[in-house]
Tab-separated table of N, CA, C and O in Angstrom:
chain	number	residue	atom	x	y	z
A	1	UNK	N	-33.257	-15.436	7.432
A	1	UNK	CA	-32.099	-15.188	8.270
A	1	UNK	C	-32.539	-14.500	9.553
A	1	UNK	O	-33.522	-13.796	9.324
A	2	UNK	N	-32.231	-14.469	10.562
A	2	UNK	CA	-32.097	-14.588	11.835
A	2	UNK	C	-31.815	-13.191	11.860
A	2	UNK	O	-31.036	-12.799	10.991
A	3	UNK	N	-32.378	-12.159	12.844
A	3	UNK	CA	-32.237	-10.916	13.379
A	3	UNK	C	-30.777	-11.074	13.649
A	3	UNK	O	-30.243	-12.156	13.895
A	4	UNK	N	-30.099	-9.792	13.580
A	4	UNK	CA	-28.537	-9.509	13.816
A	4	UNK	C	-28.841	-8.701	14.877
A	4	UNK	O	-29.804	-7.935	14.819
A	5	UNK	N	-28.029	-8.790	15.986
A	5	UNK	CA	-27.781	-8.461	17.098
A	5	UNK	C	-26.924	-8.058	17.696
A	5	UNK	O	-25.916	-8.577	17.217
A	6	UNK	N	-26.539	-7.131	18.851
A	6	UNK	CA	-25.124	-6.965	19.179
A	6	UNK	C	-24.337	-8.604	19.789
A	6	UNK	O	-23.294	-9.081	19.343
A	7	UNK	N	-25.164	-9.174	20.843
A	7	UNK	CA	-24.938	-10.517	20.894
A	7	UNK	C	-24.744	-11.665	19.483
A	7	UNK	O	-23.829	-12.487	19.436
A	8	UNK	N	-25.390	-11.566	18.822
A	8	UNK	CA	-25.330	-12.448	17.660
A	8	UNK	C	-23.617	-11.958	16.791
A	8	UNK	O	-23.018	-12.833	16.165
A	9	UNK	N	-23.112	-10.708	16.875
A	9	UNK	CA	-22.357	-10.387	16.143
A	9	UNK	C	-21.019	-10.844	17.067
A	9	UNK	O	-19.929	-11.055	16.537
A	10	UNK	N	-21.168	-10.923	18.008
A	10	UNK	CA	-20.141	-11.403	19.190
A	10	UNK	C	-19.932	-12.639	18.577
A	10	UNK	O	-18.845	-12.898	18.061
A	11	UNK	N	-21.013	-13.558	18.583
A	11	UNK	CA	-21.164	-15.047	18.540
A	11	UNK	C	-20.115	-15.038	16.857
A	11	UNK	O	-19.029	-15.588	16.677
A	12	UNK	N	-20.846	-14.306	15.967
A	12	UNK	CA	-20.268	-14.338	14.013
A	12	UNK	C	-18.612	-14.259	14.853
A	12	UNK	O	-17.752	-15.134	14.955
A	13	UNK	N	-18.631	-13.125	15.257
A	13	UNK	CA	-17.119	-13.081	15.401
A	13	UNK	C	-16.131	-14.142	15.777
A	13	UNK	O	-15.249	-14.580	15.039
A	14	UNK	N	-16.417	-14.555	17.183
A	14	UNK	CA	-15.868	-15.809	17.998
A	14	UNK	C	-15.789	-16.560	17.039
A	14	UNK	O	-14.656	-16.701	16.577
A	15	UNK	N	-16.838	-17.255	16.432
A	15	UNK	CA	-17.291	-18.518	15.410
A	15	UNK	C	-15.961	-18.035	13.980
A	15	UNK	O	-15.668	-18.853	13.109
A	16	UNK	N	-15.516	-17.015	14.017
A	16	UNK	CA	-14.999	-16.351	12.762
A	16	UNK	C	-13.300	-16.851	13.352
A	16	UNK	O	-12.473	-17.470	12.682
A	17	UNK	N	-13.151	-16.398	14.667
A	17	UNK	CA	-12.055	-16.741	14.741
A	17	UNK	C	-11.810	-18.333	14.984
A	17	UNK	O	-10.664	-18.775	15.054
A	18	UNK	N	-12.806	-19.056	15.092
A	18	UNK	CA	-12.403	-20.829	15.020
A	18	UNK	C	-12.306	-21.097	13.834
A	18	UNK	O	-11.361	-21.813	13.503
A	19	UNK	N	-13.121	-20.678	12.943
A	19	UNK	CA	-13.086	-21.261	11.729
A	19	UNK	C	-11.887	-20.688	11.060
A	19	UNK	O	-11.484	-21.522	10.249
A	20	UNK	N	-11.162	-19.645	11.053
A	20	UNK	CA	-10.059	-19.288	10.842
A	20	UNK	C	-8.579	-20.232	11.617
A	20	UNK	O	-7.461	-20.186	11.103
A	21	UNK	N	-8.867	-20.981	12.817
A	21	UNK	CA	-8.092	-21.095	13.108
A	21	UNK	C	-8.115	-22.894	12.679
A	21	UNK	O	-7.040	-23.489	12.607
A	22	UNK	N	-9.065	-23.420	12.493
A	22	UNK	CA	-9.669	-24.480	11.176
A	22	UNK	C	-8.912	-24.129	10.243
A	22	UNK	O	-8.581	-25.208	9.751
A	23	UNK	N	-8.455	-23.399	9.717
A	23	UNK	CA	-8.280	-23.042	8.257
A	23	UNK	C	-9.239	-22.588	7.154
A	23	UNK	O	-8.735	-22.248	6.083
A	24	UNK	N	-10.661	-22.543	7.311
A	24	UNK	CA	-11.390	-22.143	6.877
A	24	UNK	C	-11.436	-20.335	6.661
A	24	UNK	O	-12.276	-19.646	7.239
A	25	UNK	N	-10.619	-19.893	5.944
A	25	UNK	CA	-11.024	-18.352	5.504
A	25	UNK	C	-12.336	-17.861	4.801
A	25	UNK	O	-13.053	-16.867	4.913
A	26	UNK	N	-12.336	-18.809	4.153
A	26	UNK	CA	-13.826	-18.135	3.230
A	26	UNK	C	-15.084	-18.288	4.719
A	26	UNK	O	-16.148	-17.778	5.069
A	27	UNK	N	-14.694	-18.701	4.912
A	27	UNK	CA	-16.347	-19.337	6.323
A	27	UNK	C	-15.702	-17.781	7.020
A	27	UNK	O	-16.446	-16.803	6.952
A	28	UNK	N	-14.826	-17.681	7.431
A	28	UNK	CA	-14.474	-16.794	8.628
A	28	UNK	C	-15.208	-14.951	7.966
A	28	UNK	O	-15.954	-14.060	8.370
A	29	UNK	N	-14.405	-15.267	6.822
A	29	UNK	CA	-15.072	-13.918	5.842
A	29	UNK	C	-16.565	-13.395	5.982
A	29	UNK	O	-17.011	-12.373	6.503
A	30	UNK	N	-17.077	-14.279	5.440
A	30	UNK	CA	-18.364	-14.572	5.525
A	30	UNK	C	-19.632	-14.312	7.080
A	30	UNK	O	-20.829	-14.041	7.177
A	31	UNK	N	-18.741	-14.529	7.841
A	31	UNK	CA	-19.328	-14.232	9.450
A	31	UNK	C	-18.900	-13.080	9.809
A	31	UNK	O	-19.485	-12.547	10.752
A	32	UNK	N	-17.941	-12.482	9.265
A	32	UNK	CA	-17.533	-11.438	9.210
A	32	UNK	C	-18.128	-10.321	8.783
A	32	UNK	O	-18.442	-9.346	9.465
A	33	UNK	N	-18.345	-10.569	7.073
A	33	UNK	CA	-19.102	-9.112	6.635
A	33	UNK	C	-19.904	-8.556	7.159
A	33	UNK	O	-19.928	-7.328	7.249
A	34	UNK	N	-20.959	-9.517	7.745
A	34	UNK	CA	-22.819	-9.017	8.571
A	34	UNK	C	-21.904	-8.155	9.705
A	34	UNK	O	-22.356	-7.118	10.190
A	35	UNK	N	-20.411	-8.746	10.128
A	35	UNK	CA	-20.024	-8.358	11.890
A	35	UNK	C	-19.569	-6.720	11.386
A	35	UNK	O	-19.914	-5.842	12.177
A	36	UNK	N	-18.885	-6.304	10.235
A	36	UNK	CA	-18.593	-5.319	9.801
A	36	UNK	C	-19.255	-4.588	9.132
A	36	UNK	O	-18.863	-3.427	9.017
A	37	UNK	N	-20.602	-5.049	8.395
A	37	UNK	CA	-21.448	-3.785	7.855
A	37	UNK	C	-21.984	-3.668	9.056
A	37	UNK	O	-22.391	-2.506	9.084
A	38	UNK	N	-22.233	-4.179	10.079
A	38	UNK	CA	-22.711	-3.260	11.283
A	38	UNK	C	-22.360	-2.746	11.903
A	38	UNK	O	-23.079	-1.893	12.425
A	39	UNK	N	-20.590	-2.933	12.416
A	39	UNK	CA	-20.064	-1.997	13.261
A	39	UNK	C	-18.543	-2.434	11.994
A	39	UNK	O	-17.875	-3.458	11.853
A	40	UNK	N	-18.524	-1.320	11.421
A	40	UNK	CA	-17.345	-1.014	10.192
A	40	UNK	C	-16.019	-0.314	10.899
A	40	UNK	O	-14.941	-0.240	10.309
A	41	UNK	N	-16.256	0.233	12.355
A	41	UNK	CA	-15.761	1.149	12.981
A	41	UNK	C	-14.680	-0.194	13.592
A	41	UNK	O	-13.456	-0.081	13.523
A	42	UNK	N	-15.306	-1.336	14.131
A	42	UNK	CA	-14.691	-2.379	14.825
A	42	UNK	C	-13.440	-2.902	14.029
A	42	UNK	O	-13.510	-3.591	13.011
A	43	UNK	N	-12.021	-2.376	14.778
A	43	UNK	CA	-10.695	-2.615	13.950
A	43	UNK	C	-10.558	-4.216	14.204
A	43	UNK	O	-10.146	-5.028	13.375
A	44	UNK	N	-11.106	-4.566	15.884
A	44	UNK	CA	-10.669	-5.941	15.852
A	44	UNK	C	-11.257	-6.854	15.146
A	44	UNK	O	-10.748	-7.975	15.153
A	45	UNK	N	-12.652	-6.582	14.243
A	45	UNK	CA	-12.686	-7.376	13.243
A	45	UNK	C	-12.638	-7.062	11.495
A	45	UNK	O	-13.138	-7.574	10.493
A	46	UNK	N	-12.014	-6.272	11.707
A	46	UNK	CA	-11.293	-5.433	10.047
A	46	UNK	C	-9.780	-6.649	10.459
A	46	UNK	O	-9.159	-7.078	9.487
A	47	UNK	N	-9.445	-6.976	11.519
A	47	UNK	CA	-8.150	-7.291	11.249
A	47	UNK	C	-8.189	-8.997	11.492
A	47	UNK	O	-7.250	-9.773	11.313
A	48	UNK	N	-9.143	-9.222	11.813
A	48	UNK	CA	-9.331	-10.620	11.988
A	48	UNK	C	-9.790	-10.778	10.221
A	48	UNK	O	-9.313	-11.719	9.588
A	49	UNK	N	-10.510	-10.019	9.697
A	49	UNK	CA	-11.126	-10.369	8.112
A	49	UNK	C	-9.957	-10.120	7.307
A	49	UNK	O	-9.793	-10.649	6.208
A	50	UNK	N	-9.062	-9.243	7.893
A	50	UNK	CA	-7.675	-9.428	6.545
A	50	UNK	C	-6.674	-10.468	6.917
A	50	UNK	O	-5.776	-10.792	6.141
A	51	UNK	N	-6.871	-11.161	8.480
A	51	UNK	CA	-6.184	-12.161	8.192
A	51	UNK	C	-6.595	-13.392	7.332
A	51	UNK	O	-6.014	-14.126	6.533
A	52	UNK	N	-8.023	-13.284	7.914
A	52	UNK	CA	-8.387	-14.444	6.548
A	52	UNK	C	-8.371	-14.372	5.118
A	52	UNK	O	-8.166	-15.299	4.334
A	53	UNK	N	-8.627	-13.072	4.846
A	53	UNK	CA	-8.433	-13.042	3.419
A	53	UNK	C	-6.712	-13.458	3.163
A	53	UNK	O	-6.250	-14.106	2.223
A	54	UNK	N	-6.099	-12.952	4.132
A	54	UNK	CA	-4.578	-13.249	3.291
A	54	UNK	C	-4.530	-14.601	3.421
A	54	UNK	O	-3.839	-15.255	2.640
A	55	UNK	N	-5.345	-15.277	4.543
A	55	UNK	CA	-5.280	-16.868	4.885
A	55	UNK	C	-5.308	-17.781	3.640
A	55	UNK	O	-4.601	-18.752	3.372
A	56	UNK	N	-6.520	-17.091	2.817
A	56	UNK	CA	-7.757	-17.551	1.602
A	56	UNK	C	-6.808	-17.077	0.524
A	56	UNK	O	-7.357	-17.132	-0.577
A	57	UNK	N	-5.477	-16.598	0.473
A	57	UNK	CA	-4.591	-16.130	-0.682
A	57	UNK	C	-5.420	-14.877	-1.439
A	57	UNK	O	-5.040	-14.744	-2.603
A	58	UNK	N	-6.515	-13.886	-1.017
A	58	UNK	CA	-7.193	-12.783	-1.458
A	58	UNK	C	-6.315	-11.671	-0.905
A	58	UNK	O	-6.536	-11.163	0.194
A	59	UNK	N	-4.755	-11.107	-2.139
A	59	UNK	CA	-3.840	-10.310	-1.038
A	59	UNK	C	-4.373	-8.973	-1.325
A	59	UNK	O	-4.034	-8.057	-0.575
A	60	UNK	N	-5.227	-8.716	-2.389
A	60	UNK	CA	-6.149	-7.298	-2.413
A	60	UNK	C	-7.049	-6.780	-1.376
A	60	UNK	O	-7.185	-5.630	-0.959
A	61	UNK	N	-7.554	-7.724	-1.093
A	61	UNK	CA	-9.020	-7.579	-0.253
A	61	UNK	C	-8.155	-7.117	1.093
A	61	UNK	O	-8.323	-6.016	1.617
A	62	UNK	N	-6.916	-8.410	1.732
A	62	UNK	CA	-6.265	-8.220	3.145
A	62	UNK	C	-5.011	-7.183	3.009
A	62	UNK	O	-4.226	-7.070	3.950
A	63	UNK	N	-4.851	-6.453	1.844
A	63	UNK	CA	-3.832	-5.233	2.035
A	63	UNK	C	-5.024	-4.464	2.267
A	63	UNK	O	-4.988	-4.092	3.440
A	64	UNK	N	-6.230	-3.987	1.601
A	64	UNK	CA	-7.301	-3.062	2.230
A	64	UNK	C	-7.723	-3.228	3.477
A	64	UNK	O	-8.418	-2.358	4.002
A	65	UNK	N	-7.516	-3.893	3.864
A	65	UNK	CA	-8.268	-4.534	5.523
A	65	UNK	C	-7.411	-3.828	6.575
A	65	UNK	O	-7.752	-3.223	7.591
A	66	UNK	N	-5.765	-4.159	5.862
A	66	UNK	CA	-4.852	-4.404	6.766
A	66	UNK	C	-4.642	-2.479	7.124
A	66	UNK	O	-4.539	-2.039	8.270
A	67	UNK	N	-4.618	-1.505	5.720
A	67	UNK	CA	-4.425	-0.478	5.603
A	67	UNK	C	-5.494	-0.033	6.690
A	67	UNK	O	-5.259	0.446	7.800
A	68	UNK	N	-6.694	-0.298	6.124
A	68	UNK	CA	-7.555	0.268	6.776
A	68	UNK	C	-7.467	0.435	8.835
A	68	UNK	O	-7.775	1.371	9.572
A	69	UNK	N	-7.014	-0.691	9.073
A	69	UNK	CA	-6.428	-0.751	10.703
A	69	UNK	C	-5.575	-0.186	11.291
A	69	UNK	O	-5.547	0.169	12.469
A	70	UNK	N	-4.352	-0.003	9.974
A	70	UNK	CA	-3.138	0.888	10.370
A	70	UNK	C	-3.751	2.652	10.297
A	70	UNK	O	-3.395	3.605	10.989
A	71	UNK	N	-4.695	2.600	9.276
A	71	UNK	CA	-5.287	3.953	9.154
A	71	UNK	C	-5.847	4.391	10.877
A	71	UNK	O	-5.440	5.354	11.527
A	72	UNK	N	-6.825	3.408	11.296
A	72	UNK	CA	-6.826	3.624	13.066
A	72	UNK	C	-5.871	3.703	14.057
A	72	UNK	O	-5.778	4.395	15.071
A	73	UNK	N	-5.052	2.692	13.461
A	73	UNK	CA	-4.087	2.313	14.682
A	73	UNK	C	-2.801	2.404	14.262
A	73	UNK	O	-2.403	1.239	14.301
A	74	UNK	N	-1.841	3.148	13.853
A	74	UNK	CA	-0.922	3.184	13.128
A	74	UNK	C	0.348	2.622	14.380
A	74	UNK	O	1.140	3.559	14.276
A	75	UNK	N	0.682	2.109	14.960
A	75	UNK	CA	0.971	1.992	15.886
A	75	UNK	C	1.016	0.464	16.371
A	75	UNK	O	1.620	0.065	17.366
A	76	UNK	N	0.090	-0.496	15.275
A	76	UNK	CA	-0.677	-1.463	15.694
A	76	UNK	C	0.733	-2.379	14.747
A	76	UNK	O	0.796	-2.436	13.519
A	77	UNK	N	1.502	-2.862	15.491
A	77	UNK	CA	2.786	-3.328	14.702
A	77	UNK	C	2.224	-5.204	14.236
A	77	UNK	O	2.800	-5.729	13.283
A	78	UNK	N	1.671	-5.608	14.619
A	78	UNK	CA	0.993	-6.757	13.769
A	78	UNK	C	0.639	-6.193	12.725
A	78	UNK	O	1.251	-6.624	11.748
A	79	UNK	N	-0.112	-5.384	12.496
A	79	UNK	CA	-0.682	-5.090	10.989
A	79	UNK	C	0.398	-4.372	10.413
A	79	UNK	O	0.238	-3.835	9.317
A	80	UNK	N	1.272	-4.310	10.903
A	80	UNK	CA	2.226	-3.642	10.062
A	80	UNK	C	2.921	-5.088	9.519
A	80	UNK	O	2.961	-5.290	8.306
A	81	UNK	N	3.372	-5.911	10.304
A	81	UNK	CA	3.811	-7.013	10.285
A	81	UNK	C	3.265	-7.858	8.913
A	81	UNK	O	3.906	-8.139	7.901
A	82	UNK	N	1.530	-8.229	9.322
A	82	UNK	CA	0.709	-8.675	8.652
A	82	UNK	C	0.779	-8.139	7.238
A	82	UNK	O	1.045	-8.883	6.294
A	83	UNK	N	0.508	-6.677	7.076
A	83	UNK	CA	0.393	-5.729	5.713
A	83	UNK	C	1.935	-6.499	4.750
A	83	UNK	O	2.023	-6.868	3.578
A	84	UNK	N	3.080	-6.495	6.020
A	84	UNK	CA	4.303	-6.803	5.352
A	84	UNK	C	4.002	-7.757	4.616
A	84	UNK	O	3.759	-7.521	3.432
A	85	UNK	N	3.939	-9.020	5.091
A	85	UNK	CA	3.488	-10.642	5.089
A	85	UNK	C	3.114	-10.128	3.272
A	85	UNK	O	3.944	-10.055	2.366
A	86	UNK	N	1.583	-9.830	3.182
A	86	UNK	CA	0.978	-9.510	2.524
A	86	UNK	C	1.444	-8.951	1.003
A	86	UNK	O	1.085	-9.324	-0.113
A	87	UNK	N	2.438	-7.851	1.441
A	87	UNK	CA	3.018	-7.087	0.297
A	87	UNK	C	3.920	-8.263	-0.308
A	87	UNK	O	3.817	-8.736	-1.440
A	88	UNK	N	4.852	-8.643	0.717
A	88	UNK	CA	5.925	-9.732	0.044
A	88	UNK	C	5.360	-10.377	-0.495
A	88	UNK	O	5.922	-10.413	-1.590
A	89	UNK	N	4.207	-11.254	-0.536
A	89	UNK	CA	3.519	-12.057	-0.829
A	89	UNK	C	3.200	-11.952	-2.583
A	89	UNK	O	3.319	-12.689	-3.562
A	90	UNK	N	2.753	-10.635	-2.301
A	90	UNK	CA	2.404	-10.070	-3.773
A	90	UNK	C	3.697	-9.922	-4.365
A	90	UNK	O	3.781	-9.623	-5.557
A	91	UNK	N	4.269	-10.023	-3.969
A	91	UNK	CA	6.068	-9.371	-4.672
A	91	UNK	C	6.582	-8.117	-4.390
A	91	UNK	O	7.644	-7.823	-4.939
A	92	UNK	N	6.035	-7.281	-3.619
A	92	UNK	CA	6.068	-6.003	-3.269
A	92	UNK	C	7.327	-6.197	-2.423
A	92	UNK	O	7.180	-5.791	-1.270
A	93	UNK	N	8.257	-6.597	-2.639
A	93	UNK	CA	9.185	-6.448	-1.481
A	93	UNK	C	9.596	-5.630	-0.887
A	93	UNK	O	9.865	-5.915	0.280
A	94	UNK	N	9.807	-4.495	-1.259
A	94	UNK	CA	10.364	-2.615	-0.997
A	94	UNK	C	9.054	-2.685	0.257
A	94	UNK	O	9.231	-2.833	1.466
A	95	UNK	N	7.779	-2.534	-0.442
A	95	UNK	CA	7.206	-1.532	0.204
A	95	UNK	C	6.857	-3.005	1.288
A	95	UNK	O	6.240	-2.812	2.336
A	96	UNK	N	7.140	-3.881	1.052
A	96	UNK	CA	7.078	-4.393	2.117
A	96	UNK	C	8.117	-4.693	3.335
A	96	UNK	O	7.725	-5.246	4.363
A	97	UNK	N	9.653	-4.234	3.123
A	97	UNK	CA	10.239	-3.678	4.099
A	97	UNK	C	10.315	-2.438	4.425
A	97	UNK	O	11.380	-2.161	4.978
A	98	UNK	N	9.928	-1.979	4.355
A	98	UNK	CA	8.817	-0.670	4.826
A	98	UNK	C	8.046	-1.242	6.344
A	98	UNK	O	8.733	-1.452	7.344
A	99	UNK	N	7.425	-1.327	6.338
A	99	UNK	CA	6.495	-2.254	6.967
A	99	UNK	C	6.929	-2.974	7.807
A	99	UNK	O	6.730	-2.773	9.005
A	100	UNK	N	7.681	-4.063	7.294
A	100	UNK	CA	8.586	-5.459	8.184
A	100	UNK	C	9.240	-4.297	9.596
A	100	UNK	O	8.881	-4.369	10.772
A	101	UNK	N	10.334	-3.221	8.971
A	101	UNK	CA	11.014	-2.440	9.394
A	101	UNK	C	9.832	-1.209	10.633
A	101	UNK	O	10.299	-0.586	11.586
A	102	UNK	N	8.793	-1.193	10.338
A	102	UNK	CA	7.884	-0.673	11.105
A	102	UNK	C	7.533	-1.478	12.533
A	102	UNK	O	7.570	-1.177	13.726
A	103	UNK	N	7.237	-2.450	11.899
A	103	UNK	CA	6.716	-3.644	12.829
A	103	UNK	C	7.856	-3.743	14.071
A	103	UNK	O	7.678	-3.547	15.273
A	104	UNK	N	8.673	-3.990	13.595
A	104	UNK	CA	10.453	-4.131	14.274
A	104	UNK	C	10.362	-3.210	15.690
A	104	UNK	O	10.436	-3.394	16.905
A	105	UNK	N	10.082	-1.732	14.424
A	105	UNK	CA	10.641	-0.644	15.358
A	105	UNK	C	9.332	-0.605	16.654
A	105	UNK	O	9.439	-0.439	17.869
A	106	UNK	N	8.558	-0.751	16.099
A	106	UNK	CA	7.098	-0.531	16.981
A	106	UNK	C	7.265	-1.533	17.935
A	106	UNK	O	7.400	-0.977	19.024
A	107	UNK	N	7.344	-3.257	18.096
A	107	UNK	CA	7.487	-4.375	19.178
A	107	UNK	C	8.447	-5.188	18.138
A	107	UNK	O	8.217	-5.759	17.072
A	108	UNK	N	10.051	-4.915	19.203
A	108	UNK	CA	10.964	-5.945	18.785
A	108	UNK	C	10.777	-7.050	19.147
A	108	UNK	O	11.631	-7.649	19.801
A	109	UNK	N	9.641	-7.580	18.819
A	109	UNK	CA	10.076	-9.453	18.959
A	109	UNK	C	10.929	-9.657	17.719
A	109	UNK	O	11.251	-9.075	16.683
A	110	UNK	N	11.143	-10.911	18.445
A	110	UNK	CA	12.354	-11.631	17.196
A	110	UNK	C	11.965	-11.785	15.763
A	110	UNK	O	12.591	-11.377	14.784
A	111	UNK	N	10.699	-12.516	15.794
A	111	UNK	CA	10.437	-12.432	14.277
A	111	UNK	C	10.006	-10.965	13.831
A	111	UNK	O	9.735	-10.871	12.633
A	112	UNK	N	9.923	-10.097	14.399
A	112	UNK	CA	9.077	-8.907	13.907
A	112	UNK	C	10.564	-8.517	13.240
A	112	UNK	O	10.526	-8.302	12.028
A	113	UNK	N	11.993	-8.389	13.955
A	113	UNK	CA	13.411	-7.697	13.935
A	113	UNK	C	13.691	-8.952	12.822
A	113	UNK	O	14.387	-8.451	11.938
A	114	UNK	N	13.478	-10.119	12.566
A	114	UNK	CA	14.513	-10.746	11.781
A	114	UNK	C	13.809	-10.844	10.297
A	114	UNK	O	14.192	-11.368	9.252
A	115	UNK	N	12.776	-10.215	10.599
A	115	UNK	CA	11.792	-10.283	8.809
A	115	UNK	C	12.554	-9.106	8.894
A	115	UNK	O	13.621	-9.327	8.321
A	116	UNK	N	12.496	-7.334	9.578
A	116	UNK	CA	13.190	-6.397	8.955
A	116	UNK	C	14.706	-6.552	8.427
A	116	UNK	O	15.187	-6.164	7.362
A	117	UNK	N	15.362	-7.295	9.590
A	117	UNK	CA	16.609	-7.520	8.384
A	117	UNK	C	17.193	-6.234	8.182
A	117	UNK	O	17.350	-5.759	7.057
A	118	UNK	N	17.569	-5.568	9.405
A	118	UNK	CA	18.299	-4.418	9.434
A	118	UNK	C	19.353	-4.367	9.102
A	118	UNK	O	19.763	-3.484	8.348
A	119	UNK	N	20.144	-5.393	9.623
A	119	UNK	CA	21.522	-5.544	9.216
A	119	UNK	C	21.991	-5.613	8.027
A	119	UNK	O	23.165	-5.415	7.712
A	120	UNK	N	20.573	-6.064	6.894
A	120	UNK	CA	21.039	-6.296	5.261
A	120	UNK	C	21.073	-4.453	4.650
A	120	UNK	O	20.396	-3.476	4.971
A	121	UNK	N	21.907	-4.595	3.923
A	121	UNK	CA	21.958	-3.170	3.128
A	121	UNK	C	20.517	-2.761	2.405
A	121	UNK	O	20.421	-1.709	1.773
């Protein structure tokens, strides 16, 4: 295997988000880990790897991913959004309007306000 690089980890990344947008999650994962055991600190690819995992139906791996970003960025209303996605997914519905309702409050776009569903009791 090929020296890892700050350039080379640019390249995993980019390459991470085509193949994600392929549909390929497991490939995207995978270009990923080398991009995150080296810089673990990098949220924008903690959050690109929990979208694929939730992509790849892995909703353990992308609620840790997703937490872990909100843990930086709490503020970061996609991953609140995303985390939502995620919880419902699992069946978590509560704690996933929690979340939906975060997303909302943080950037009202439309879908962010019509997943919270304020208006429902």
């Amino acid at each position: 295997m090929a020296e890892q690089t700050p350039e080379t980890h640019v390249i995993d990344f980019r390459a991470a988000e085509q193949l994600l947008e392929a549909r390929d999650p497991r490939g995207a994962v995978k270009l990923l880990d080398s991009v995150i055991a080296a810089h673990p600190e990098n949220t924008a690819a903690r959050l690109l790897r929990a979208r694929a995992f939730f992509a790849a139906a892995q909703l353990r791996p992308a609620e840790l991913e997703f937490q872990i970003v909100l843990e930086r960025e709490p503020d970061n209303a996609f991953a609140h959004f995303a985390l939502a996605r995620t919880l419902q997914r699992a069946g978590r519905k509560s704690e996933a309007m929690r979340h939906f309702r975060l997303a909302a409050a943080l950037d009202p776009r439309p879908d962010f306000v019509e997943a919270a569903r304020f208006d429902a009791p």
